[in-house]
CSV table of N, CA and C in Angstrom, one decimal:
chain,number,residue,atom,x,y,z
A,1324,THR,N,-12.8,3.1,-15.9
A,1324,THR,CA,-14.1,3.0,-16.6
A,1324,THR,C,-14.1,4.0,-17.8
A,1325,THR,N,-14.9,3.7,-18.7
A,1325,THR,CA,-15.2,4.6,-19.8
A,1325,THR,C,-16.6,4.6,-20.2
A,1326,ASN,N,-17.2,5.8,-20.2
A,1326,ASN,CA,-18.6,5.9,-20.7
A,1326,ASN,C,-18.6,6.3,-22.1
A,1327,ILE,N,-19.3,5.6,-22.9
A,1327,ILE,CA,-19.3,5.8,-24.4
A,1327,ILE,C,-20.7,6.1,-24.9
A,1328,ASP,N,-20.7,7.2,-25.7
A,1328,ASP,CA,-21.9,7.5,-26.5
A,1328,ASP,C,-21.9,6.6,-27.7
A,1329,MET,N,-22.7,5.5,-27.7
A,1329,MET,CA,-22.6,4.5,-28.8
A,1329,MET,C,-23.0,5.1,-30.2
A,1330,LYS,N,-23.9,6.1,-30.2
A,1330,LYS,CA,-24.4,6.6,-31.4
A,1330,LYS,C,-23.3,7.5,-32.1
A,1331,LYS,N,-22.6,8.3,-31.3
A,1331,LYS,CA,-21.6,9.2,-31.8
A,1331,LYS,C,-20.2,8.5,-31.8
A,1332,GLU,N,-20.1,7.4,-31.1
A,1332,GLU,CA,-18.9,6.7,-31.0
A,1332,GLU,C,-17.8,7.5,-30.4
A,1333,ILE,N,-18.1,8.2,-29.2
A,1333,ILE,CA,-17.1,9.0,-28.5
A,1333,ILE,C,-17.2,8.7,-27.0
A,1334,ALA,N,-16.0,8.8,-26.4
A,1334,ALA,CA,-15.9,8.7,-24.9
A,1334,ALA,C,-16.5,9.9,-24.3
A,1335,LEU,N,-17.3,9.7,-23.2
A,1335,LEU,CA,-17.9,10.8,-22.5
A,1335,LEU,C,-17.2,11.1,-21.2
A,1336,LYS,N,-17.1,12.4,-20.9
A,1336,LYS,CA,-16.6,12.8,-19.6
A,1336,LYS,C,-17.7,13.2,-18.7
A,1337,LEU,N,-17.4,13.3,-17.4
A,1337,LEU,CA,-18.5,13.7,-16.5
A,1337,LEU,C,-19.1,15.0,-16.8
A,1338,LYS,N,-18.2,15.9,-17.2
A,1338,LYS,CA,-18.7,17.3,-17.5
A,1338,LYS,C,-19.6,17.3,-18.8
A,1339,ASP,N,-19.6,16.2,-19.6
A,1339,ASP,CA,-20.5,16.1,-20.7
A,1339,ASP,C,-21.9,15.8,-20.3
A,1340,LEU,N,-22.0,15.2,-19.1
A,1340,LEU,CA,-23.3,14.7,-18.6
A,1340,LEU,C,-23.9,15.4,-17.4
A,1341,ILE,N,-23.0,16.1,-16.7
A,1341,ILE,CA,-23.4,16.8,-15.5
A,1341,ILE,C,-22.9,18.2,-15.4
A,1342,ASN,N,-23.7,19.1,-14.9
A,1342,ASN,CA,-23.2,20.5,-14.6
A,1342,ASN,C,-22.6,20.4,-13.3
A,1343,ILE,N,-21.3,20.7,-13.2
A,1343,ILE,CA,-20.5,20.5,-12.0
A,1343,ILE,C,-20.4,21.9,-11.3
A,1344,ASP,N,-21.1,22.0,-10.2
A,1344,ASP,CA,-21.1,23.2,-9.4
A,1344,ASP,C,-20.9,22.9,-7.9
A,1345,GLU,N,-21.0,23.9,-7.1
A,1345,GLU,CA,-20.8,23.6,-5.7
A,1345,GLU,C,-21.9,22.7,-5.1
A,1346,ASP,N,-23.1,22.9,-5.6
A,1346,ASP,CA,-24.2,22.1,-5.1
A,1346,ASP,C,-24.0,20.6,-5.5
A,1347,PHE,N,-23.5,20.4,-6.7
A,1347,PHE,CA,-23.2,19.0,-7.1
A,1347,PHE,C,-22.1,18.4,-6.2
A,1348,VAL,N,-21.0,19.2,-5.9
A,1348,VAL,CA,-19.9,18.7,-5.0
A,1348,VAL,C,-20.5,18.3,-3.7
A,1349,ILE,N,-21.3,19.1,-3.1
A,1349,ILE,CA,-21.9,18.8,-1.8
A,1349,ILE,C,-22.7,17.5,-1.8
A,1350,LYS,N,-23.4,17.3,-2.9
A,1350,LYS,CA,-24.2,16.0,-3.0
A,1350,LYS,C,-23.2,14.8,-3.3
A,1351,PHE,N,-22.1,15.1,-4.0
A,1351,PHE,CA,-21.1,14.1,-4.2
A,1351,PHE,C,-20.5,13.7,-2.9
A,1352,LYS,N,-20.2,14.6,-2.1
A,1352,LYS,CA,-19.6,14.3,-0.8
A,1352,LYS,C,-20.5,13.6,0.2
A,1353,LYS,N,-21.8,13.7,-0.1
A,1353,LYS,CA,-22.8,13.0,0.8
A,1353,LYS,C,-23.2,11.7,0.1
A,1354,GLY,N,-22.6,11.4,-1.1
A,1354,GLY,CA,-23.0,10.2,-1.8
A,1354,GLY,C,-22.7,8.9,-0.9
A,1355,ARG,N,-23.4,7.9,-1.3
A,1355,ARG,CA,-23.3,6.6,-0.6
A,1355,ARG,C,-21.9,6.0,-0.9
A,1356,LEU,N,-21.1,5.8,0.2
A,1356,LEU,CA,-19.8,5.1,0.1
A,1356,LEU,C,-20.0,3.6,-0.2
A,1357,LYS,N,-19.5,3.1,-1.3
A,1357,LYS,CA,-19.6,1.7,-1.7
A,1357,LYS,C,-18.5,0.9,-1.1
A,1358,SER,N,-18.2,1.1,0.2
A,1358,SER,CA,-17.2,0.4,0.8
A,1358,SER,C,-17.5,0.3,2.3
A,1359,THR,N,-16.9,-0.6,3.0
A,1359,THR,CA,-17.0,-0.7,4.5
A,1359,THR,C,-15.9,0.1,5.2
A,1360,ILE,N,-14.9,0.6,4.4
A,1360,ILE,CA,-13.8,1.3,5.0
A,1360,ILE,C,-14.2,2.8,5.2
A,1361,LEU,N,-14.7,3.1,6.3
A,1361,LEU,CA,-15.3,4.4,6.6
A,1361,LEU,C,-14.3,5.6,6.4
A,1362,GLU,N,-13.0,5.3,6.6
A,1362,GLU,CA,-12.0,6.3,6.5
A,1362,GLU,C,-11.9,6.9,5.1
A,1363,GLN,N,-12.4,6.1,4.1
A,1363,GLN,CA,-12.4,6.6,2.7
A,1363,GLN,C,-13.2,7.9,2.6
A,1364,ARG,N,-14.2,8.1,3.3
A,1364,ARG,CA,-15.0,9.3,3.3
A,1364,ARG,C,-14.2,10.5,3.7
A,1365,ASP,N,-13.3,10.3,4.7
A,1365,ASP,CA,-12.4,11.4,5.1
A,1365,ASP,C,-11.6,12.0,4.0
A,1366,ALA,N,-11.2,11.2,3.0
A,1366,ALA,CA,-10.4,11.6,1.9
A,1366,ALA,C,-11.0,12.8,1.1
A,1367,LEU,N,-12.4,12.8,1.2
A,1367,LEU,CA,-13.1,13.9,0.4
A,1367,LEU,C,-12.8,15.3,1.0
A,1368,GLU,N,-12.6,15.3,2.3
A,1368,GLU,CA,-12.4,16.6,3.0
A,1368,GLU,C,-11.0,17.2,2.8
A,1369,ARG,N,-10.1,16.5,2.1
A,1369,ARG,CA,-8.8,17.0,1.9
A,1369,ARG,C,-8.7,18.1,0.9
A,1370,HIS,N,-9.8,18.3,0.2
A,1370,HIS,CA,-9.9,19.3,-0.9
A,1370,HIS,C,-11.1,20.2,-0.6
A,1371,THR,N,-11.0,21.5,-1.0
A,1371,THR,CA,-12.1,22.4,-0.9
A,1371,THR,C,-13.1,22.1,-2.0
A,1372,ASN,N,-14.3,22.7,-1.8
A,1372,ASN,CA,-15.3,22.5,-2.9
A,1372,ASN,C,-14.8,23.0,-4.2
A,1373,GLU,N,-14.1,24.2,-4.2
A,1373,GLU,CA,-13.6,24.7,-5.4
A,1373,GLU,C,-12.6,23.8,-6.1
A,1374,GLU,N,-11.7,23.1,-5.3
A,1374,GLU,CA,-10.8,22.2,-5.9
A,1374,GLU,C,-11.5,21.0,-6.4
A,1375,TRP,N,-12.6,20.5,-5.8
A,1375,TRP,CA,-13.4,19.4,-6.3
A,1375,TRP,C,-14.1,19.8,-7.6
A,1376,ILE,N,-14.6,21.0,-7.7
A,1376,ILE,CA,-15.2,21.4,-9.0
A,1376,ILE,C,-14.2,21.3,-10.1
A,1377,GLU,N,-13.0,21.8,-9.9
A,1377,GLU,CA,-11.9,21.7,-10.9
A,1377,GLU,C,-11.6,20.3,-11.2
A,1378,MET,N,-11.4,19.4,-10.2
A,1378,MET,CA,-11.0,18.0,-10.4
A,1378,MET,C,-12.1,17.3,-11.1
A,1379,LEU,N,-13.4,17.5,-10.7
A,1379,LEU,CA,-14.5,16.8,-11.3
A,1379,LEU,C,-14.7,17.2,-12.8
A,1380,ASN,N,-14.4,18.5,-13.1
A,1380,ASN,CA,-14.5,18.9,-14.5
A,1380,ASN,C,-13.4,18.3,-15.3
A,1381,ASN,N,-12.4,17.7,-14.7
A,1381,ASN,CA,-11.3,17.0,-15.4
A,1381,ASN,C,-11.5,15.5,-15.4
A,1382,ALA,N,-12.5,15.0,-14.7
A,1382,ALA,CA,-12.8,13.6,-14.5
A,1382,ALA,C,-12.9,12.9,-15.8
A,1383,ASP,N,-12.5,11.6,-15.9
A,1383,ASP,CA,-12.6,10.8,-17.0
A,1383,ASP,C,-11.6,11.1,-18.1
A,1384,SER,N,-10.7,12.0,-17.9
A,1384,SER,CA,-9.7,12.3,-18.9
A,1384,SER,C,-8.4,11.5,-18.5
A,1385,ASN,N,-7.5,11.5,-19.4
A,1385,ASN,CA,-6.3,10.7,-19.2
A,1385,ASN,C,-5.4,11.3,-18.1
A,1386,GLU,N,-5.6,12.6,-17.8
A,1386,GLU,CA,-4.8,13.2,-16.7
A,1386,GLU,C,-5.5,13.1,-15.4
A,1387,SER,N,-6.7,12.6,-15.3
A,1387,SER,CA,-7.4,12.5,-14.0
A,1387,SER,C,-7.4,11.2,-13.4
A,1388,GLU,N,-7.4,11.2,-12.1
A,1388,GLU,CA,-7.5,9.9,-11.3
A,1388,GLU,C,-8.9,9.7,-10.8
A,1389,ILE,N,-9.8,10.5,-11.3
A,1389,ILE,CA,-11.2,10.4,-11.0
A,1389,ILE,C,-11.9,9.8,-12.2
A,1390,LYS,N,-12.6,8.7,-12.0
A,1390,LYS,CA,-13.4,8.0,-13.1
A,1390,LYS,C,-14.8,7.9,-12.7
A,1391,THR,N,-15.7,7.8,-13.7
A,1391,THR,CA,-17.1,7.7,-13.4
A,1391,THR,C,-17.8,6.6,-14.2
A,1392,TYR,N,-18.9,6.1,-13.7
A,1392,TYR,CA,-19.7,5.2,-14.5
A,1392,TYR,C,-21.2,5.4,-14.1
A,1393,LEU,N,-22.0,4.9,-15.0
A,1393,LEU,CA,-23.4,5.1,-14.8
A,1393,LEU,C,-24.1,3.7,-14.6
A,1394,THR,N,-25.1,3.7,-13.6
A,1394,THR,CA,-25.9,2.5,-13.4
A,1394,THR,C,-27.3,2.9,-13.8
A,1395,GLU,N,-28.2,2.0,-13.7
A,1395,GLU,CA,-29.6,2.2,-14.0
A,1395,GLU,C,-30.2,3.4,-13.3
A,1396,ASP,N,-29.8,3.6,-12.0
A,1396,ASP,CA,-30.4,4.7,-11.2
A,1396,ASP,C,-29.4,5.6,-10.5
A,1397,SER,N,-28.1,5.5,-10.8
A,1397,SER,CA,-27.1,6.2,-10.1
A,1397,SER,C,-25.9,6.6,-10.9
A,1398,LEU,N,-25.2,7.6,-10.5
A,1398,LEU,CA,-23.9,8.0,-11.0
A,1398,LEU,C,-22.9,7.6,-9.9
A,1399,VAL,N,-21.8,6.9,-10.4
A,1399,VAL,CA,-20.8,6.5,-9.4
A,1399,VAL,C,-19.5,7.2,-9.8
A,1400,ILE,N,-18.9,7.8,-8.8
A,1400,ILE,CA,-17.6,8.5,-9.0
A,1400,ILE,C,-16.5,7.7,-8.2
A,1401,SER,N,-15.5,7.3,-8.9
A,1401,SER,CA,-14.4,6.6,-8.3
A,1401,SER,C,-13.2,7.6,-8.1
A,1402,VAL,N,-12.7,7.7,-6.9
A,1402,VAL,CA,-11.6,8.7,-6.6
A,1402,VAL,C,-10.4,7.9,-6.1
A,1403,GLU,N,-9.3,8.3,-6.6
A,1403,GLU,CA,-8.0,7.7,-6.1
A,1403,GLU,C,-7.8,8.2,-4.7
A,1404,ILE,N,-7.4,7.3,-3.8
A,1404,ILE,CA,-7.1,7.6,-2.4
A,1404,ILE,C,-5.8,6.9,-2.0
A,1405,ALA,N,-5.4,7.1,-0.8
A,1405,ALA,CA,-4.2,6.4,-0.3
A,1405,ALA,C,-4.3,4.9,-0.3
A,1406,HIS,N,-3.2,4.3,-0.6
A,1406,HIS,CA,-3.2,2.8,-0.7
A,1406,HIS,C,-3.6,2.2,0.7
A,1407,VAL,N,-3.2,2.7,1.8
A,1407,VAL,CA,-3.5,2.2,3.1
A,1407,VAL,C,-5.0,2.1,3.4
A,1408,ILE,N,-5.8,2.9,2.7
A,1408,ILE,CA,-7.3,2.8,2.9
A,1408,ILE,C,-8.0,2.4,1.6
A,1409,GLY,N,-7.3,1.7,0.7
A,1409,GLY,CA,-8.0,1.0,-0.4
A,1409,GLY,C,-7.7,1.4,-1.8
A,1410,ASP,N,-6.8,2.4,-2.0
A,1410,ASP,CA,-6.4,2.8,-3.4
A,1410,ASP,C,-7.5,3.7,-4.1
A,1411,HIS,N,-8.7,3.3,-4.0
A,1411,HIS,CA,-9.8,4.1,-4.6
A,1411,HIS,C,-11.1,4.0,-3.8
A,1412,ALA,N,-11.9,5.0,-3.8
A,1412,ALA,CA,-13.2,4.9,-3.1
A,1412,ALA,C,-14.3,5.3,-4.2
A,1413,GLU,N,-15.4,4.6,-4.1
A,1413,GLU,CA,-16.5,4.8,-5.0
A,1413,GLU,C,-17.7,5.4,-4.2
A,1414,PHE,N,-18.2,6.5,-4.8
A,1414,PHE,CA,-19.4,7.2,-4.2
A,1414,PHE,C,-20.5,7.2,-5.1
A,1415,GLU,N,-21.7,6.7,-4.7
A,1415,GLU,CA,-22.8,6.6,-5.5
A,1415,GLU,C,-23.8,7.7,-5.2
A,1416,ILE,N,-24.4,8.3,-6.3
A,1416,ILE,CA,-25.3,9.4,-6.1
A,1416,ILE,C,-26.5,9.1,-7.0
A,1417,ASN,N,-27.7,9.0,-6.4
A,1417,ASN,CA,-28.9,8.7,-7.1
A,1417,ASN,C,-29.2,9.9,-8.1
A,1418,TYR,N,-29.7,9.5,-9.3
A,1418,TYR,CA,-30.0,10.5,-10.2
A,1418,TYR,C,-31.1,11.5,-9.7
A,1419,GLU,N,-32.0,11.0,-8.9
A,1419,GLU,CA,-33.0,11.9,-8.4
A,1419,GLU,C,-32.5,13.0,-7.5
A,1420,ASP,N,-31.3,12.7,-6.9
A,1420,ASP,CA,-30.7,13.7,-6.0
A,1420,ASP,C,-29.9,14.8,-6.7
A,1421,ILE,N,-29.6,14.5,-8.0
A,1421,ILE,CA,-28.8,15.5,-8.8
A,1421,ILE,C,-29.6,15.9,-10.1
A,1422,GLN,N,-30.9,15.8,-10.0
A,1422,GLN,CA,-31.7,16.2,-11.2
A,1422,GLN,C,-31.4,17.5,-11.8
A,1423,LYS,N,-31.2,18.5,-11.0
A,1423,LYS,CA,-30.9,19.8,-11.6
A,1423,LYS,C,-29.5,20.0,-12.2
A,1424,ASN,N,-28.7,19.0,-11.9
A,1424,ASN,CA,-27.3,19.1,-12.5
A,1424,ASN,C,-27.2,18.2,-13.8
A,1425,ILE,N,-28.1,17.4,-14.0
A,1425,ILE,CA,-28.0,16.5,-15.2
A,1425,ILE,C,-28.3,17.2,-16.5
A,1426,LYS,N,-27.4,17.0,-17.4
A,1426,LYS,CA,-27.5,17.7,-18.7
A,1426,LYS,C,-28.4,16.7,-19.6
A,1427,THR,N,-29.7,16.9,-19.4
A,1427,THR,CA,-30.7,16.0,-20.0
A,1427,THR,C,-30.7,16.1,-21.5
A,1428,ASP,N,-30.1,17.1,-22.1
A,1428,ASP,CA,-30.1,17.3,-23.5
A,1428,ASP,C,-29.1,16.3,-24.2
A,1429,ASN,N,-28.2,15.7,-23.3
A,1429,ASN,CA,-27.3,14.7,-23.9
A,1429,ASN,C,-28.1,13.4,-24.2
A,1430,GLU,N,-28.0,12.9,-25.4
A,1430,GLU,CA,-28.7,11.7,-25.8
A,1430,GLU,C,-28.5,10.5,-25.0
A,1431,VAL,N,-27.4,10.4,-24.3
A,1431,VAL,CA,-27.1,9.2,-23.5
A,1431,VAL,C,-28.2,8.9,-22.5
A,1432,TRP,N,-28.7,10.0,-21.9
A,1432,TRP,CA,-29.7,9.8,-20.9
A,1432,TRP,C,-31.0,9.1,-21.3
A,1433,LYS,N,-31.2,9.1,-22.6
A,1433,LYS,CA,-32.4,8.5,-23.2
A,1433,LYS,C,-32.3,6.9,-23.1
A,1434,GLU,N,-31.2,6.4,-22.8
A,1434,GLU,CA,-31.0,5.0,-22.7
A,1434,GLU,C,-31.3,4.5,-21.3
A,1435,PHE,N,-31.6,5.4,-20.3
A,1435,PHE,CA,-31.9,5.0,-19.0
A,1435,PHE,C,-33.4,5.1,-18.6
A,1436,LYS,N,-33.9,4.0,-18.0
A,1436,LYS,CA,-35.3,4.0,-17.6
A,1436,LYS,C,-35.7,5.2,-16.8
A,1437,TYR,N,-34.8,5.6,-15.9
A,1437,TYR,CA,-35.1,6.8,-15.0
A,1437,TYR,C,-35.5,8.0,-15.8
A,1438,PHE,N,-35.0,8.2,-17.0
A,1438,PHE,CA,-35.2,9.4,-17.8
A,1438,PHE,C,-36.3,9.2,-18.8
A,1439,THR,N,-36.8,8.0,-19.0
A,1439,THR,CA,-37.8,7.8,-20.0
A,1439,THR,C,-39.2,7.5,-19.4
A,1440,GLN,N,-39.3,7.6,-18.2
A,1440,GLN,CA,-40.6,7.3,-17.5
A,1440,GLN,C,-41.6,8.5,-17.7
């Protein structure tokens, strides 16, 4: 996936849109798993919160196996996992659950109904 700021014509990374801290990582780990393969959630526990902060700060780069996309009401984070349990897992986090982490000064958020109400 690639998130693009259409006005500036640049690709956006997760760290451009979200303040990534331990609180965010905890909410990410509790995010809704968009799969019926429950073992995918176990893959999140293979890294410490500090490691997740570093990996999420690198998300959406060419070097990362973590990609993100935005929906009308949620942030979705796709993480590469073992082939035997699906190759990747997607975790959905409602914007209302991460309000304090959202960098609302980024113009991209003005395109979403959630932020213009």
